[in-house]
Amino acid sequence: QILVFLAAVAATSLACSCLEQTPEQAFCSADWVARVKINSRTESYPDGSNFYNIQHDAEIVEMFKKPSSLSSLPSSVYGSTICNLCNVDAGKEFLLAGTYYDDKLKFSLC
């Protein structure tokens, strides 16, 4: 039981660490990069996971990099509470970058 607990703590702490990248490397490794205005946020835990469980209703102000399979700009982006650092405030604009998966724009601390 102790080993399971230690493994869970280690996994959580590793989940909150990121490889250092220059802005150019971060741009190149991201599926999408955009200036986004956050209008509101909704938390949910449908599968018990903390990954990408916050839906941010958002306006894409300017898209700098877009996945080729994305035909229209979505009205939501998804963040995570796993590190408690990805919380963005409603009414503010942010430069966000992330992955495109399951037809959703997702961002994280990295």
PDB file of C-alpha atoms in Angstrom:
ATOM      1  CA  GLN A   1       0.000   0.000   0.000  1.00  0.00           C
ATOM      2  CA  ILE A   2       2.855   2.329   0.772  1.00  0.00           C
ATOM      3  CA  LEU A   3       4.419   1.665  -2.633  1.00  0.00           C
ATOM      4  CA  VAL A   4       1.138   2.451  -4.373  1.00  0.00           C
ATOM      5  CA  PHE A   5       0.877   5.726  -2.448  1.00  0.00           C
ATOM      6  CA  LEU A   6       4.474   6.693  -3.283  1.00  0.00           C
ATOM      7  CA  ALA A   7       3.934   5.843  -6.945  1.00  0.00           C
ATOM      8  CA  ALA A   8       0.800   8.013  -7.028  1.00  0.00           C
ATOM      9  CA  VAL A   9       2.630  10.947  -5.411  1.00  0.00           C
ATOM     10  CA  ALA A  10       5.548  10.589  -7.828  1.00  0.00           C
ATOM     11  CA  ALA A  11       3.213  10.429 -10.834  1.00  0.00           C
ATOM     12  CA  THR A  12       1.368  13.558  -9.700  1.00  0.00           C
ATOM     13  CA  SER A  13       4.583  15.490  -9.107  1.00  0.00           C
ATOM     14  CA  LEU A  14       5.957  14.447 -12.507  1.00  0.00           C
ATOM     15  CA  ALA A  15       2.692  15.495 -14.139  1.00  0.00           C
ATOM     16  CA  CYS A  16       3.365  19.033 -12.937  1.00  0.00           C
ATOM     17  CA  SER A  17       6.856  19.268 -14.373  1.00  0.00           C
ATOM     18  CA  CYS A  18       7.667  20.420 -17.858  1.00  0.00           C
ATOM     19  CA  LEU A  19      10.623  20.183 -20.156  1.00  0.00           C
ATOM     20  CA  GLU A  20      12.202  23.615 -20.545  1.00  0.00           C
ATOM     21  CA  GLN A  21      11.581  24.990 -24.021  1.00  0.00           C
ATOM     22  CA  THR A  22      12.309  28.174 -25.873  1.00  0.00           C
ATOM     23  CA  PRO A  23       9.262  30.010 -27.255  1.00  0.00           C
ATOM     24  CA  GLU A  24      10.205  28.719 -30.717  1.00  0.00           C
ATOM     25  CA  GLN A  25      10.353  25.104 -29.508  1.00  0.00           C
ATOM     26  CA  ALA A  26       7.022  25.485 -27.697  1.00  0.00           C
ATOM     27  CA  PHE A  27       5.416  26.903 -30.852  1.00  0.00           C
ATOM     28  CA  CYS A  28       6.787  24.119 -33.039  1.00  0.00           C
ATOM     29  CA  SER A  29       5.758  21.331 -30.667  1.00  0.00           C
ATOM     30  CA  ALA A  30       2.201  22.646 -30.179  1.00  0.00           C
ATOM     31  CA  ASP A  31      -0.705  21.572 -32.376  1.00  0.00           C
ATOM     32  CA  TRP A  32      -2.281  25.002 -31.961  1.00  0.00           C
ATOM     33  CA  VAL A  33      -1.352  28.473 -30.681  1.00  0.00           C
ATOM     34  CA  ALA A  34      -3.878  31.267 -30.228  1.00  0.00           C
ATOM     35  CA  ARG A  35      -4.737  34.442 -28.393  1.00  0.00           C
ATOM     36  CA  VAL A  36      -7.894  33.499 -26.524  1.00  0.00           C
ATOM     37  CA  LYS A  37     -10.414  35.530 -24.521  1.00  0.00           C
ATOM     38  CA  ILE A  38     -11.943  33.416 -21.759  1.00  0.00           C
ATOM     39  CA  ASN A  39     -15.647  34.097 -21.182  1.00  0.00           C
ATOM     40  CA  SER A  40     -16.480  31.465 -18.544  1.00  0.00           C
ATOM     41  CA  ARG A  41     -15.380  28.101 -17.188  1.00  0.00           C
ATOM     42  CA  THR A  42     -17.077  24.882 -16.159  1.00  0.00           C
ATOM     43  CA  GLU A  43     -15.435  22.073 -14.169  1.00  0.00           C
ATOM     44  CA  SER A  44     -16.483  18.468 -14.566  1.00  0.00           C
ATOM     45  CA  TYR A  45     -15.058  15.087 -13.636  1.00  0.00           C
ATOM     46  CA  PRO A  46     -16.900  12.654 -15.935  1.00  0.00           C
ATOM     47  CA  ASP A  47     -14.356   9.856 -15.681  1.00  0.00           C
ATOM     48  CA  GLY A  48     -12.842  10.783 -12.316  1.00  0.00           C
ATOM     49  CA  SER A  49      -9.823  12.323 -14.016  1.00  0.00           C
ATOM     50  CA  ASN A  50      -8.328  15.760 -13.423  1.00  0.00           C
ATOM     51  CA  PHE A  51      -6.926  15.937 -16.953  1.00  0.00           C
ATOM     52  CA  TYR A  52      -8.626  18.475 -19.224  1.00  0.00           C
ATOM     53  CA  ASN A  53     -11.648  18.636 -16.948  1.00  0.00           C
ATOM     54  CA  ILE A  54     -12.201  22.402 -17.227  1.00  0.00           C
ATOM     55  CA  GLN A  55     -14.124  23.650 -20.225  1.00  0.00           C
ATOM     56  CA  HIS A  56     -13.423  27.309 -20.941  1.00  0.00           C
ATOM     57  CA  ASP A  57     -16.009  28.995 -23.136  1.00  0.00           C
ATOM     58  CA  ALA A  58     -13.789  31.224 -25.187  1.00  0.00           C
ATOM     59  CA  GLU A  59     -13.411  33.491 -28.165  1.00  0.00           C
ATOM     60  CA  ILE A  60     -10.417  32.805 -30.383  1.00  0.00           C
ATOM     61  CA  VAL A  61      -9.165  36.362 -30.942  1.00  0.00           C
ATOM     62  CA  GLU A  62      -6.273  35.382 -33.205  1.00  0.00           C
ATOM     63  CA  MET A  63      -5.106  31.931 -34.313  1.00  0.00           C
ATOM     64  CA  PHE A  64      -1.350  31.723 -34.935  1.00  0.00           C
ATOM     65  CA  LYS A  65      -1.129  27.983 -35.570  1.00  0.00           C
ATOM     66  CA  LYS A  66      -4.050  25.706 -36.415  1.00  0.00           C
ATOM     67  CA  PRO A  67      -4.303  21.955 -36.949  1.00  0.00           C
ATOM     68  CA  SER A  68      -5.051  21.163 -40.591  1.00  0.00           C
ATOM     69  CA  SER A  69      -7.980  18.960 -39.529  1.00  0.00           C
ATOM     70  CA  LEU A  70      -9.675  21.850 -37.685  1.00  0.00           C
ATOM     71  CA  SER A  71     -12.260  23.214 -40.115  1.00  0.00           C
ATOM     72  CA  SER A  72     -13.804  25.925 -37.921  1.00  0.00           C
ATOM     73  CA  LEU A  73     -12.726  27.688 -34.758  1.00  0.00           C
ATOM     74  CA  PRO A  74     -14.278  26.151 -31.637  1.00  0.00           C
ATOM     75  CA  SER A  75     -15.983  28.148 -28.905  1.00  0.00           C
ATOM     76  CA  SER A  76     -14.280  26.184 -26.102  1.00  0.00           C
ATOM     77  CA  VAL A  77     -10.781  25.240 -24.972  1.00  0.00           C
ATOM     78  CA  TYR A  78     -10.002  22.673 -22.295  1.00  0.00           C
ATOM     79  CA  GLY A  79      -7.591  22.927 -19.364  1.00  0.00           C
ATOM     80  CA  SER A  80      -6.692  20.826 -16.362  1.00  0.00           C
ATOM     81  CA  THR A  81      -6.732  21.231 -12.593  1.00  0.00           C
ATOM     82  CA  ILE A  82      -4.057  18.567 -12.105  1.00  0.00           C
ATOM     83  CA  CYS A  83      -1.356  21.153 -11.322  1.00  0.00           C
ATOM     84  CA  ASN A  84      -3.732  23.896 -10.187  1.00  0.00           C
ATOM     85  CA  LEU A  85      -1.774  26.331 -12.365  1.00  0.00           C
ATOM     86  CA  CYS A  86      -3.846  26.198 -15.524  1.00  0.00           C
ATOM     87  CA  ASN A  87      -6.744  28.144 -14.102  1.00  0.00           C
ATOM     88  CA  VAL A  88      -7.353  31.147 -16.291  1.00  0.00           C
ATOM     89  CA  ASP A  89      -9.697  33.946 -15.286  1.00  0.00           C
ATOM     90  CA  ALA A  90     -12.850  34.843 -17.188  1.00  0.00           C
ATOM     91  CA  GLY A  91     -12.803  38.180 -18.973  1.00  0.00           C
ATOM     92  CA  LYS A  92      -9.063  38.081 -19.682  1.00  0.00           C
ATOM     93  CA  GLU A  93      -7.029  37.254 -22.781  1.00  0.00           C
ATOM     94  CA  PHE A  94      -4.262  34.671 -22.812  1.00  0.00           C
ATOM     95  CA  LEU A  95      -1.727  33.340 -25.277  1.00  0.00           C
ATOM     96  CA  LEU A  96      -2.362  29.593 -25.162  1.00  0.00           C
ATOM     97  CA  ALA A  97      -0.823  26.623 -26.926  1.00  0.00           C
ATOM     98  CA  GLY A  98      -1.601  22.965 -26.751  1.00  0.00           C
ATOM     99  CA  THR A  99      -2.769  19.766 -28.348  1.00  0.00           C
ATOM    100  CA  TYR A 100      -5.708  18.978 -30.591  1.00  0.00           C
ATOM    101  CA  TYR A 101      -7.291  15.665 -29.623  1.00  0.00           C
ATOM    102  CA  ASP A 102     -10.837  14.262 -29.767  1.00  0.00           C
ATOM    103  CA  ASP A 103     -11.895  17.390 -31.707  1.00  0.00           C
ATOM    104  CA  LYS A 104     -10.922  19.583 -28.729  1.00  0.00           C
ATOM    105  CA  LEU A 105      -8.280  22.266 -28.235  1.00  0.00           C
ATOM    106  CA  LYS A 106      -6.484  21.355 -25.003  1.00  0.00           C
ATOM    107  CA  PHE A 107      -3.828  23.276 -23.086  1.00  0.00           C
ATOM    108  CA  SER A 108      -1.685  22.597 -20.037  1.00  0.00           C
ATOM    109  CA  LEU A 109       0.998  24.167 -17.917  1.00  0.00           C
ATOM    110  CA  CYS A 110       3.531  23.279 -20.586  1.00  0.00           C
TER     111      CYS A 110
END
